[in-house]
Coordinates of C-alpha atoms in Angstrom, one line a residue:
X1 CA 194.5 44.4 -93.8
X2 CA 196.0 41.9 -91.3
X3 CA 193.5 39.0 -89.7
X4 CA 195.2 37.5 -86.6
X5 CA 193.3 33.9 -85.6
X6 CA 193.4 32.3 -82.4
X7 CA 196.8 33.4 -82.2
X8 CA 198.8 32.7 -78.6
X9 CA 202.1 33.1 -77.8
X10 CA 204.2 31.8 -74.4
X11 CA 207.7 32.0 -73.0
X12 CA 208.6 29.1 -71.0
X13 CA 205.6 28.7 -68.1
X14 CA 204.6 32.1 -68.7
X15 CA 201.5 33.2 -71.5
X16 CA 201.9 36.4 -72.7
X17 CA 198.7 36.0 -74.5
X18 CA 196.3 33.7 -75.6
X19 CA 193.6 32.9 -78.5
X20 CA 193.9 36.8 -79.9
X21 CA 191.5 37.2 -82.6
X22 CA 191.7 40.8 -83.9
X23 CA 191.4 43.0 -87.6
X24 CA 193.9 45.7 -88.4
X25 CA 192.0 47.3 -91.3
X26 CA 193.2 50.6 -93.8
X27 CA 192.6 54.0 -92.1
X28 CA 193.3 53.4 -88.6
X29 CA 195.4 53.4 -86.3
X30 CA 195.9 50.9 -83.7
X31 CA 197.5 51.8 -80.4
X32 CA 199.2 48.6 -78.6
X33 CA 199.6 49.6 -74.5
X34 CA 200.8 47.2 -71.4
X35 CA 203.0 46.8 -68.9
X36 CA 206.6 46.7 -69.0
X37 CA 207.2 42.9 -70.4
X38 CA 203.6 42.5 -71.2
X39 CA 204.5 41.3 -74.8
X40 CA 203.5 45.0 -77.0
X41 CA 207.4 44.9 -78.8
X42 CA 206.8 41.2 -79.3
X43 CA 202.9 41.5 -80.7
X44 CA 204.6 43.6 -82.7
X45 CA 207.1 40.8 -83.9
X46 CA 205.0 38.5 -83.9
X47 CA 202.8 40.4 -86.9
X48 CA 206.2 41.2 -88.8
X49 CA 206.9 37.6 -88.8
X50 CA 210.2 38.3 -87.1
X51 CA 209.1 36.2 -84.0
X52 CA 207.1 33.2 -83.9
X53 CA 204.1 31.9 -82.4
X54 CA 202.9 29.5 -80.8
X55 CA 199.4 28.8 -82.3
X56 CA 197.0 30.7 -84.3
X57 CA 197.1 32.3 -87.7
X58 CA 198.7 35.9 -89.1
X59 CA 197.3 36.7 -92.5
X60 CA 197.6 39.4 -94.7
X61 CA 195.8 40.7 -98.0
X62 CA 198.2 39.5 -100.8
X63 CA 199.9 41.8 -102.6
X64 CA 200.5 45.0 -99.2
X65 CA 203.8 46.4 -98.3
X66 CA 204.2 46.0 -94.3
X67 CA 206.9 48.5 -93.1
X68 CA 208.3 48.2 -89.7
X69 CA 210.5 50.5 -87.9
X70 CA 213.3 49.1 -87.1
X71 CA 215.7 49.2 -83.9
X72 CA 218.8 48.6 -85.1
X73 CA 220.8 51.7 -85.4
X74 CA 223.9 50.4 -86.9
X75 CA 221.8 47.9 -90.1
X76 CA 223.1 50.8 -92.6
X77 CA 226.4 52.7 -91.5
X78 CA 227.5 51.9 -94.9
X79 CA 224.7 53.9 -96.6
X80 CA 224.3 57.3 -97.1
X81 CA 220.8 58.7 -95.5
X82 CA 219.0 59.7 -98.7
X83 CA 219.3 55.7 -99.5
X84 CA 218.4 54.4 -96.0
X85 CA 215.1 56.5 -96.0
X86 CA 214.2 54.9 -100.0
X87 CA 214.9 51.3 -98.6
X88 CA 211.9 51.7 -96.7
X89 CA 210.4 51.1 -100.4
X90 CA 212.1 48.6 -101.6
X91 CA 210.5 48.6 -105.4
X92 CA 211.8 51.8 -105.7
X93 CA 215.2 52.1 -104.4
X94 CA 216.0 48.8 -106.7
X95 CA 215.0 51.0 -109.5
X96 CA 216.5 53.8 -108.9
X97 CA 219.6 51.6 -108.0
X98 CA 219.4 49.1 -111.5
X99 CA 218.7 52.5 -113.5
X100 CA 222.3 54.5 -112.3
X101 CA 224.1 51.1 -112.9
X102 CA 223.3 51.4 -116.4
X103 CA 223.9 55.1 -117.0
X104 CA 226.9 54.8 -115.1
X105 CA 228.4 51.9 -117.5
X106 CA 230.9 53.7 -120.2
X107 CA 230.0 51.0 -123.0
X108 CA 226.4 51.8 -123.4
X109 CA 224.7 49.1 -125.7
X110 CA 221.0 49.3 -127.4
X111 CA 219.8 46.9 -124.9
X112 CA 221.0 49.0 -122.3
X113 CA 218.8 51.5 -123.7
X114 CA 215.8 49.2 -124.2
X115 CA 216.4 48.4 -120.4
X116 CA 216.9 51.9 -119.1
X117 CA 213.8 53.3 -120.9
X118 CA 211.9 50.1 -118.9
X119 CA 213.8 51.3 -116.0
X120 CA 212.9 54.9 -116.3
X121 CA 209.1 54.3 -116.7
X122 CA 208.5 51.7 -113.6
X123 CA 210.7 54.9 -111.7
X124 CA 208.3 57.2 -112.5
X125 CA 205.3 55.1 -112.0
X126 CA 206.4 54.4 -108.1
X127 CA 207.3 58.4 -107.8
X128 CA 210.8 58.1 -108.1
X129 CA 210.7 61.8 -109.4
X130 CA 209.3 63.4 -106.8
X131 CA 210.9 60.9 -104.3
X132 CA 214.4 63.1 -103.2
X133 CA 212.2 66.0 -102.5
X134 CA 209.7 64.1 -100.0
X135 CA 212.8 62.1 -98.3
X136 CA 214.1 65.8 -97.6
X137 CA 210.6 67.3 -96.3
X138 CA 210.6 63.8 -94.1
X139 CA 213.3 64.1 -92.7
X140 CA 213.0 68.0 -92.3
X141 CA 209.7 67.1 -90.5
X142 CA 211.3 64.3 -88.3
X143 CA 214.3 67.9 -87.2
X144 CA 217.0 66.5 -89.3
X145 CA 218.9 69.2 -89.8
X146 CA 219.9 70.0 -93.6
X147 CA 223.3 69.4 -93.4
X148 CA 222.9 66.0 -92.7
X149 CA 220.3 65.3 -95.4
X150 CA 223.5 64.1 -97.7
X151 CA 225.6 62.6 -95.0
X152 CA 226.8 58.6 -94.0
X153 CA 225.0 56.9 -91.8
X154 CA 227.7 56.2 -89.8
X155 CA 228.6 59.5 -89.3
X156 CA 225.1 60.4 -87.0
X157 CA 224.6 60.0 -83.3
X158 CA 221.8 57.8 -82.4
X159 CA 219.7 60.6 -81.6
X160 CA 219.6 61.2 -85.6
X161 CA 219.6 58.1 -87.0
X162 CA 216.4 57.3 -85.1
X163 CA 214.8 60.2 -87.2
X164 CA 216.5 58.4 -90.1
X165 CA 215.0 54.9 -89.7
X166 CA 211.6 56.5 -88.8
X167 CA 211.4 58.3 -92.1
X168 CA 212.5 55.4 -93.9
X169 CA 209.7 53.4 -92.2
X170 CA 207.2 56.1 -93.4
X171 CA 208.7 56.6 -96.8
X172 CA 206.5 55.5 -99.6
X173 CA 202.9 55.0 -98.0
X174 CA 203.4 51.4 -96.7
X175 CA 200.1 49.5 -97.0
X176 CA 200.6 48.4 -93.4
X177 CA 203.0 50.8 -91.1
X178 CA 204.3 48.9 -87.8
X179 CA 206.0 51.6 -85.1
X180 CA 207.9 50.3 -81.9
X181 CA 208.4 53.5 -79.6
X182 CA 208.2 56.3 -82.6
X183 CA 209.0 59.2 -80.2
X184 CA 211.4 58.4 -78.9
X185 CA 214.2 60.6 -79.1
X186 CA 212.0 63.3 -80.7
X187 CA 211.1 67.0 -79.6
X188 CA 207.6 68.7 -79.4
X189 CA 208.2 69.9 -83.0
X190 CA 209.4 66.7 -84.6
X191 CA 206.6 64.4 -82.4
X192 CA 203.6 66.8 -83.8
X193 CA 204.9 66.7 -87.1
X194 CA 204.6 62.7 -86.9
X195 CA 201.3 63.4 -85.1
X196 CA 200.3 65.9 -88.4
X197 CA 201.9 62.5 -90.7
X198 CA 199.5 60.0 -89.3
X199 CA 196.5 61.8 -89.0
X200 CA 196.8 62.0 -92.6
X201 CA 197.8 58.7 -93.3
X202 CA 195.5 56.2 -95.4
X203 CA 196.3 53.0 -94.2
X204 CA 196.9 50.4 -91.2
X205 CA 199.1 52.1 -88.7
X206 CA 200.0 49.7 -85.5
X207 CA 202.0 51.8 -83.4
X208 CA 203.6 51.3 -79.9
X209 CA 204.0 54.2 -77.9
X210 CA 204.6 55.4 -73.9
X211 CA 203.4 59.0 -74.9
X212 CA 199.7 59.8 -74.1
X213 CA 199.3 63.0 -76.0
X214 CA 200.3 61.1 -79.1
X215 CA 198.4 58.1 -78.4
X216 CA 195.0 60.3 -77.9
X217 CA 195.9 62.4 -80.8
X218 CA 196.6 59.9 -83.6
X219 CA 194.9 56.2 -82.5
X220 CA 191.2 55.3 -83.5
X221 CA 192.1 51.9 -81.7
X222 CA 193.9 51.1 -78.7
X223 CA 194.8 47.0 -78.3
X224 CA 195.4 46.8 -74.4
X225 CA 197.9 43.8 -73.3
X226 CA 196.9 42.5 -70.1
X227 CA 195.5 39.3 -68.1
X228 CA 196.9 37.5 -70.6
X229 CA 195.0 38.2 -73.3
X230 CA 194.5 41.5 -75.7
X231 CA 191.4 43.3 -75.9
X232 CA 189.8 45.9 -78.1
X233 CA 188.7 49.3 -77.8
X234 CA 187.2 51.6 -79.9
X235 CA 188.6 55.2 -79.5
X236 CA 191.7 57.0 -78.2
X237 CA 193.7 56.3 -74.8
X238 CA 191.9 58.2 -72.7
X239 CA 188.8 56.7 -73.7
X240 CA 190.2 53.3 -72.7
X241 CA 191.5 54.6 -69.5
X242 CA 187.9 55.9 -68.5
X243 CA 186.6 52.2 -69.6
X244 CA 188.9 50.6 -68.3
X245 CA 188.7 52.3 -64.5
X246 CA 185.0 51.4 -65.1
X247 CA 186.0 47.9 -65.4
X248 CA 188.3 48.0 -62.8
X249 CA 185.5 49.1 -60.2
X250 CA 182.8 46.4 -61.7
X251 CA 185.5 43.5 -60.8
X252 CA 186.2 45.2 -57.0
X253 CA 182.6 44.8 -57.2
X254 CA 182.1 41.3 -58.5
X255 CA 185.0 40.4 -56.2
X256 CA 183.4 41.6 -52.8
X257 CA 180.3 40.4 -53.9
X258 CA 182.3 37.0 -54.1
X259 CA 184.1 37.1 -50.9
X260 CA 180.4 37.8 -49.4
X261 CA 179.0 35.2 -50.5
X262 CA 182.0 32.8 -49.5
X263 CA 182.1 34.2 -46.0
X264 CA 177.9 33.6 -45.6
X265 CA 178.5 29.6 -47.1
X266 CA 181.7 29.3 -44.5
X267 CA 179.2 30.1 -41.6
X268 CA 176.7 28.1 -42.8
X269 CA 179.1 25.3 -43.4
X270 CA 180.5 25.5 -39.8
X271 CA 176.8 26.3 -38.5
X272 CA 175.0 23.2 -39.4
X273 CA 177.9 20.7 -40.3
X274 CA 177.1 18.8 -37.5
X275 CA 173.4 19.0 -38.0
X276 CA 172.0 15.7 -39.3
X277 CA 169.0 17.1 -40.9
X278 CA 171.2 20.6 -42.3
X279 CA 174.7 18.0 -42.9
X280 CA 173.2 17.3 -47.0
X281 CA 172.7 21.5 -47.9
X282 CA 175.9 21.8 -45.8
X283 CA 177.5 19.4 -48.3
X284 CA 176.0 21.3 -51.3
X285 CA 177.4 24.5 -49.8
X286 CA 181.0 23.0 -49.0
X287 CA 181.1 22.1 -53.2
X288 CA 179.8 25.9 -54.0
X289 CA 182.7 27.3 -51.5
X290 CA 185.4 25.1 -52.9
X291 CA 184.3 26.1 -56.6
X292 CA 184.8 29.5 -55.4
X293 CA 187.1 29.3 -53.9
X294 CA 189.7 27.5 -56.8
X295 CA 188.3 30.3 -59.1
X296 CA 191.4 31.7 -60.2
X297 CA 190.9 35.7 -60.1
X298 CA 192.5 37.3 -63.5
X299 CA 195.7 39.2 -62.3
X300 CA 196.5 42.3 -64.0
X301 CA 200.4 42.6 -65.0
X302 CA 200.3 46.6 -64.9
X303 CA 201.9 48.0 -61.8
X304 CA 202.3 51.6 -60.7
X305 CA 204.9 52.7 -58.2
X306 CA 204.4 54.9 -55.4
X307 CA 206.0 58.6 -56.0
X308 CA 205.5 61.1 -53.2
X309 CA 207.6 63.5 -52.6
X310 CA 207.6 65.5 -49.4
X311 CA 209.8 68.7 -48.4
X312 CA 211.0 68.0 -45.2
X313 CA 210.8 72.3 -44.6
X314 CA 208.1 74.4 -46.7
X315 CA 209.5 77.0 -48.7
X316 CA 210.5 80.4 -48.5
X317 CA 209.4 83.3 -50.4
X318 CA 213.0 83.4 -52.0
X319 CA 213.6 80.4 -54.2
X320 CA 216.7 80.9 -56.8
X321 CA 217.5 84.2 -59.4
X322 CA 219.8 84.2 -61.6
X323 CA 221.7 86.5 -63.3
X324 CA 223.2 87.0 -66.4
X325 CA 224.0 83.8 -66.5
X326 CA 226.5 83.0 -69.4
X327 CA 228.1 79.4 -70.1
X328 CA 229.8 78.1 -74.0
X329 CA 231.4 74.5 -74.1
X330 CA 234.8 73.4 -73.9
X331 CA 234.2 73.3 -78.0
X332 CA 233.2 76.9 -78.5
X333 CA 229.5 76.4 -78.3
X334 CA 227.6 79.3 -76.4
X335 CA 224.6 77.7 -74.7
X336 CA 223.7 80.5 -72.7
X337 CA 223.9 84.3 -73.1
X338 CA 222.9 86.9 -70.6
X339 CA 220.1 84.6 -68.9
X340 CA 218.3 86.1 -66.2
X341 CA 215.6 84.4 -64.2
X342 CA 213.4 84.6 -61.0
X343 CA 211.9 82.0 -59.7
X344 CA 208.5 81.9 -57.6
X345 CA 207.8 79.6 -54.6
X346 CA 204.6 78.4 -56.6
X347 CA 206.4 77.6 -59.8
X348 CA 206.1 74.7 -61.9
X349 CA 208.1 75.6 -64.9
X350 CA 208.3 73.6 -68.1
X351 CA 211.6 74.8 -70.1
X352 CA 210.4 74.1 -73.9
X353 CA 212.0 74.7 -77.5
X354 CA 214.6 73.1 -79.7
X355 CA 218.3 74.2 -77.5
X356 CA 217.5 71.1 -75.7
X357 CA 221.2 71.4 -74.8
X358 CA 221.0 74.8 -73.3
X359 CA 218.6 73.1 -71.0
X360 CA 220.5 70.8 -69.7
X361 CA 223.6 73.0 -69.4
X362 CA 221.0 75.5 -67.1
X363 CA 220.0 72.4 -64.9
X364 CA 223.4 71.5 -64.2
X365 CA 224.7 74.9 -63.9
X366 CA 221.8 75.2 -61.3
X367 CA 222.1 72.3 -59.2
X368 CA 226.1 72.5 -59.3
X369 CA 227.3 69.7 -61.3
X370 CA 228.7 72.5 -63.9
X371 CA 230.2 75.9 -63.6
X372 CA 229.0 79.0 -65.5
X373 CA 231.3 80.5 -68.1
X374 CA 229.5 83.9 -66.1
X375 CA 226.4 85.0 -64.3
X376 CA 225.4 84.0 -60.6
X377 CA 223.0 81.7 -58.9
X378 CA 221.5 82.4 -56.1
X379 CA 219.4 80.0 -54.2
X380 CA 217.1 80.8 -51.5
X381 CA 218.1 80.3 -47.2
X382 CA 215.1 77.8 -47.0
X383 CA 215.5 76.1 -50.5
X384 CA 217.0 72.4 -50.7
X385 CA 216.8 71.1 -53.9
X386 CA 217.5 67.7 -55.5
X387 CA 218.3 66.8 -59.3
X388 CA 217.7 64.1 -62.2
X389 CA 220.0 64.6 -64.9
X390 CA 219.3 63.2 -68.7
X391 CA 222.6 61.2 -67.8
X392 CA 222.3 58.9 -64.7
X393 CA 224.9 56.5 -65.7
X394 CA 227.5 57.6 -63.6
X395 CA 225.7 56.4 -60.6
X396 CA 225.4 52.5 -61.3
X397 CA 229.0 52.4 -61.9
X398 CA 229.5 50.5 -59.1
X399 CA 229.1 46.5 -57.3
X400 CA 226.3 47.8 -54.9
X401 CA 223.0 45.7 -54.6
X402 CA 220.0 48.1 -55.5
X403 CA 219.2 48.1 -51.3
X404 CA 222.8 49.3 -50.5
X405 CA 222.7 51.5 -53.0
X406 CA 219.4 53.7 -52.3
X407 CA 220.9 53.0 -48.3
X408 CA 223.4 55.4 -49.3
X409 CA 220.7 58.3 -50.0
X410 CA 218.2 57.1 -47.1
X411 CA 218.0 59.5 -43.7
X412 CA 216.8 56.0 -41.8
X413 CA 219.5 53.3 -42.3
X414 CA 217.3 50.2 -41.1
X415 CA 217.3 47.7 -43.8
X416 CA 213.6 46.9 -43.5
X417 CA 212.6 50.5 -44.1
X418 CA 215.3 50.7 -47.3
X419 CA 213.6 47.6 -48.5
X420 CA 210.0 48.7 -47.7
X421 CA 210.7 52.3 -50.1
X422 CA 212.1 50.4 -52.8
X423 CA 208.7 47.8 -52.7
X424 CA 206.6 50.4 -53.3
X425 CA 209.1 51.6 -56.4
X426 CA 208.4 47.7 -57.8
X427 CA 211.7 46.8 -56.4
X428 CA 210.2 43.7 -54.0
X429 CA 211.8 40.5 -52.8
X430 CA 214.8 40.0 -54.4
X431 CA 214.5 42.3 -57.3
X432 CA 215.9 44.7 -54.3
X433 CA 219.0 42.4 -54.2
X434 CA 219.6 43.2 -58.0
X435 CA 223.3 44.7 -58.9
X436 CA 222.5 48.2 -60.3
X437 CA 224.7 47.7 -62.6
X438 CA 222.6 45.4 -64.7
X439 CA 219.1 47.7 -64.1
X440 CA 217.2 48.6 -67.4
X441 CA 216.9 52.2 -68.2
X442 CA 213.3 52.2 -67.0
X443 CA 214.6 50.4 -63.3
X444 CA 217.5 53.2 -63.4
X445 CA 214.8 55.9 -63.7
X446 CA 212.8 54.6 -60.4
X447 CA 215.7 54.1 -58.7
X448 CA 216.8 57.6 -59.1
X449 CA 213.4 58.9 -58.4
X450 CA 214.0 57.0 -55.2
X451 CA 216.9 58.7 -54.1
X452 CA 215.0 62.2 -55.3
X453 CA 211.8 61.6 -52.5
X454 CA 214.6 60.3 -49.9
X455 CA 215.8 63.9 -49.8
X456 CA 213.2 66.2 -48.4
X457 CA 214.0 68.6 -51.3
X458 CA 211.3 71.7 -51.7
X459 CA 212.7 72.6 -55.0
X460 CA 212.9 69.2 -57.9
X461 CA 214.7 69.5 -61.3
X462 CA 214.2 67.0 -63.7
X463 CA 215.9 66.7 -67.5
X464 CA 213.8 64.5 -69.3
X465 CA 212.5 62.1 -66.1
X466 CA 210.4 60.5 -68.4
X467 CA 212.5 58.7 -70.2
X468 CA 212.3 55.1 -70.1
X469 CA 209.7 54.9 -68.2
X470 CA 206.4 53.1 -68.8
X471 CA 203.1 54.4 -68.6
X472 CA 202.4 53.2 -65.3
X473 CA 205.3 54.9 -64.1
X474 CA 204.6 57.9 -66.2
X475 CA 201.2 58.5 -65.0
X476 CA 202.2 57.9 -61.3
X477 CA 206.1 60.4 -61.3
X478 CA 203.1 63.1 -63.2
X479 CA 200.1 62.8 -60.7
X480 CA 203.7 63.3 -57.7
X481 CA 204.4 66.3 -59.2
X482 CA 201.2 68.1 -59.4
X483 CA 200.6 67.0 -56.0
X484 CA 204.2 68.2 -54.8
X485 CA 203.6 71.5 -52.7
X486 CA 207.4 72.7 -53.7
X487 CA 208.7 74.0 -56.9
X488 CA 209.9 72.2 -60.2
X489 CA 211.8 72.9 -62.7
X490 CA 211.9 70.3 -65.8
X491 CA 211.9 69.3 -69.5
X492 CA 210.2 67.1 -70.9
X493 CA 209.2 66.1 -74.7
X494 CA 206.0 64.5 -73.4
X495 CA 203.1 66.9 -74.0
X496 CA 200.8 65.9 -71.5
X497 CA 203.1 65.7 -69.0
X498 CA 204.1 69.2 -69.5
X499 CA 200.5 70.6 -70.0
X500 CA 199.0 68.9 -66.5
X501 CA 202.1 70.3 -64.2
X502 CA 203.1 73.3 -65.6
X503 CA 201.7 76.6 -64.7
X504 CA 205.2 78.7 -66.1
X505 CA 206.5 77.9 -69.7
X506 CA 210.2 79.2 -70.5
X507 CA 211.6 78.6 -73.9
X508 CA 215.2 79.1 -74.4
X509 CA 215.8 80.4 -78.0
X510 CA 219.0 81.5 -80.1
X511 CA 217.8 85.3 -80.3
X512 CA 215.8 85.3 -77.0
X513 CA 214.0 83.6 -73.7
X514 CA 210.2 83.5 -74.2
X515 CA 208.9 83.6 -70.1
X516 CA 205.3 83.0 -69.9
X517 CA 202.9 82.6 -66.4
X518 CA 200.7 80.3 -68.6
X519 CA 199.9 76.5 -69.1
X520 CA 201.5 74.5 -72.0
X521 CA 198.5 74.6 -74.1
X522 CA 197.6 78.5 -74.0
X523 CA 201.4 79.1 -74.9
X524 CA 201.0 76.8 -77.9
X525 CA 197.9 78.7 -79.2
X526 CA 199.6 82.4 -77.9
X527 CA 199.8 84.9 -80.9
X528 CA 202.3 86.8 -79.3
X529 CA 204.5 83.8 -78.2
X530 CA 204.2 82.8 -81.9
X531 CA 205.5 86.2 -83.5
X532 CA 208.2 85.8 -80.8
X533 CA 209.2 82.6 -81.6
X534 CA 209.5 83.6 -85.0
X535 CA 211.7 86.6 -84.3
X536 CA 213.7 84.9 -82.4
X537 CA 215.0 81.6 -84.7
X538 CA 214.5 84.2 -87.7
X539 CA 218.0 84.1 -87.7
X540 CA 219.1 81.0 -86.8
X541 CA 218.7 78.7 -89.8
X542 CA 216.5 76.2 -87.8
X543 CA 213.1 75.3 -89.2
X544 CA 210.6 75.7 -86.8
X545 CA 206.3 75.0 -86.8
X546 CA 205.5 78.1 -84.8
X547 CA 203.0 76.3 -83.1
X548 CA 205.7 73.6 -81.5

């Protein structure tokens, strides 16, 4: 259990929050949400002792094993990825490491025997025996592919070693299991096997997360960050987010209610000022006002940008086919064979499954940044469209100020209309003078979305838009597009996302497309789609859950 007292933290003039009192006990799991730079990634710091703070007391029961996923992708190049995942248990992987040191010497005395016997039973008290086989199912579970279960760390992308440091964090039932972003970098498959992993868990699971499908499926908690302080709830997100829109309306409430009653002491005030026999309950009601009005009103940090996209022309009953549509990599690598495709002028089509880069390839074969090995495209007379790729960078490469930069996109050139867009994409004052150059991934992402509502596009296609982005942003790009009267086409690794905008699923597989006019979550429970899906990798050496 961890017990955190009166604990506040600050940096510089501002508090990120104050007097926290809060219990983390065994068997649940704590979701930690807020705003972009409310303080979750620091909370979580702050518990793991890594950063400190200001006031207030952290305690732990004596004698627990906290694990923390860690960030740092590079910590263990120089160890192989069996041994990263057993340092998450430290106890063990010093045995096992003490244990081969001795049956690895060549003069092998009698109290090297005495010592190895030792060794050998403390290794099979902490499950040493069974440990290669559950660091292989982890990581399995987590879509490390086999072939890299026996591999250096340095010799993974950092798509993979995120899968790597998360089953270290898990390995060996921590007593107290902190997770900073755990989905991140993880498909359908590998995020519901985590989701499967902490159901079952027994302990004290603190977990930050930008996913809402996750955080309603595995929290029993959720710790919200936000006027400063961080407050309790009992239940999953969307529980809070129903308590905490009744909140909101009981403040709008107390706050016109407050505003009424400042307006009726102003008249009174000016009324009878002058009044010689009013001038003493004037007096009394010039002290209520000022109390009033010095009240300072708790301001919340979360901030949701505007997104609204509008076709400049509605769409035509022809909106794109393709045909036989074939493209392999300058490597060898066939992405696509033979795809065929019609799209409708009502579709909202989620592209799902593991060839996450056959998707891509599609979405840039489709809006032109790639040629096909084969195949044709062929988009309709009245179609525009506009894209997001997974890979913005290329865009920021320059010295332009984030206002000269969207400028470039905007149909109106006035400076106080490119200004007034970007401040209701959170880019107000001089934030809109920023280089974009130096923009966060999460400022990148608005940004672009920026440039995709400047358009006027009837047709969007988006490769992972949510990337980056907060929830705030999240829940405001998802309510756009179910809104949006055009078509989109997108991938996303974000269940809920997917399941509230699209009314098409299409899963690209290595034996087979699986094309279905049905939301997200009747495809997931679809008998036939499952039998498909299980024809269709049946060949291709990938383990798959055939309910994603």
């Amino acid at each position: 259990m961890i017990s955190v007292s009166d604990v506040s933290l600050k940096f510089g003039e501002r508090t990120l929050f104050k007097d926290v009192n809060l219990k983390f006990t065994p068997g649940n799991c704590y979701g930690i949400i807020g705003a972009n730079g409310a303080g979750k990634s620091t909370f979580l710091k702050v518990l793991d002792g890594e950063q400190e703070h200001d006031s207030g007391q952290i305690s732990i029961t004596p004698g627990e094993r906290m694990a923390v996923l860690r960030q740092d992708h590079f910590a263990f190049d120089e160890y192989s990825v069996k041994d990263t995942v057993m340092m998450g248990f430290p106890k063990l992987y010093e045995c096992s490491k003490a244990r081969d040191e001795i049956y690895a010497k060549e003069d092998f005395t009698e109290e090297d025997g005495i010592r190895s016997a030792e060794l050998e039973g403390e290794f099979s008290e902490l499950g040493g025996w069974e440990a290669e086989n559950q660091i292989e199912q982890m990581l399995s579970g987590l879509g490390l592919e086999e072939e890299y279960h026996d591999s250096m760390m340095n010799e993974l992308d950092e798509s993979r070693k995120v899968r790597v440091l998360l089953a270290q964090a898990l390995f060996g039932t921590p007593d107290i299991l902190l997770l900073d972003e755990p989905t991140n970098g993880l498909d359908l498959e590998s995020i519901q096997w985590l989701e499967d992993f902490l159901m079952e868990f027994p302990n004290t699971v603190i977990v930050v997360s930008h996913d809402r499908h996750f955080l309603n499926t595995v929290c029993t908690y959720i710790c919200d960050i936000d006027y400063g302080k961080i407050s309790l709830f009992t239940g999953n997100y969307d529980f809070w987010y129903q308590m905490s829109q009744i909140m909101q309306r009981q403040a709008k409430d107390q706050q016109k209610k407050r505003e009424d009653k400042m307006k009726d002491l102003k008249e009174f005030i000016l009324r009878f000022a002058s009044n010689a026999a009013k001038s003493k309950q004037a007096t009394s009601r010039k002290k209520i006002y000022d109390k009033l009005a010095l009240e300072e009103l708790p301001v919340t940090s979360r901030k949701f940008p505007y997104v609204n996209f509008k076709p400049d022309r509605e769409i035509g009953n022809n909106v794109l086919r393709v045909e036989k549509l074939n493209y392999t990599t300058p490597e060898g690598v066939q992405l696509l064979k033979d795809f065929s495709l019609t799209v409708n002028r009502t579709d909202k089509i989620a592209f799902v499954g593991l060839e996450h880069k056959s998707k891509s390839a599609f979405f840039d074969i489709i809006a032109g940044v790639l040629k096909p090995t084969s195949g044709e495209v062929y988009w309709g007379q009245t179609v525009t469209n506009t894209y997001m790729g997974i890979d913005n960078s290329s865009y920021f490469n320059n010295d332009l100020n984030i206002t000269d930069w969207l400028r470039q996109y905007s149909p109106e050139q006035d400076d106080a209309y490119v200004r007034g867009f970007l401040g209701r994409m959170l880019f107000s004052g001089d934030e809109s003078l920023k280089p974009v150059k130096v923009l966060s991934g999460g400022e990148k992402v608005r940004c672009m979305l920026s440039k995709l509502m400047l358009s006027g596009a009837n047709v969007v296609i988006l490769d992972e838009p949510t990337n980056h982005l907060d929830l705030e942003a999240i829940t405001s790009l998802n309510d756009g597009l179910v809104q949006f009267p055009g078509v989109v086409l997108f991938n996303s690794h974000d269940h809920e996302f997917i399941s509230s905008i699209a009314n098409r699923i299409i899963e690209i597989t290595p034996g087979g497309v699986i094309d279905r006019m049905m939301p997200f979550d009747e495809y997931l429970k679809d008998e036939q789609v499952k039998q498909l899906r299980e024809d269709y990798y049946k060949d291709s050496g990938k383990k798959i859950k055939f309910n994603i």
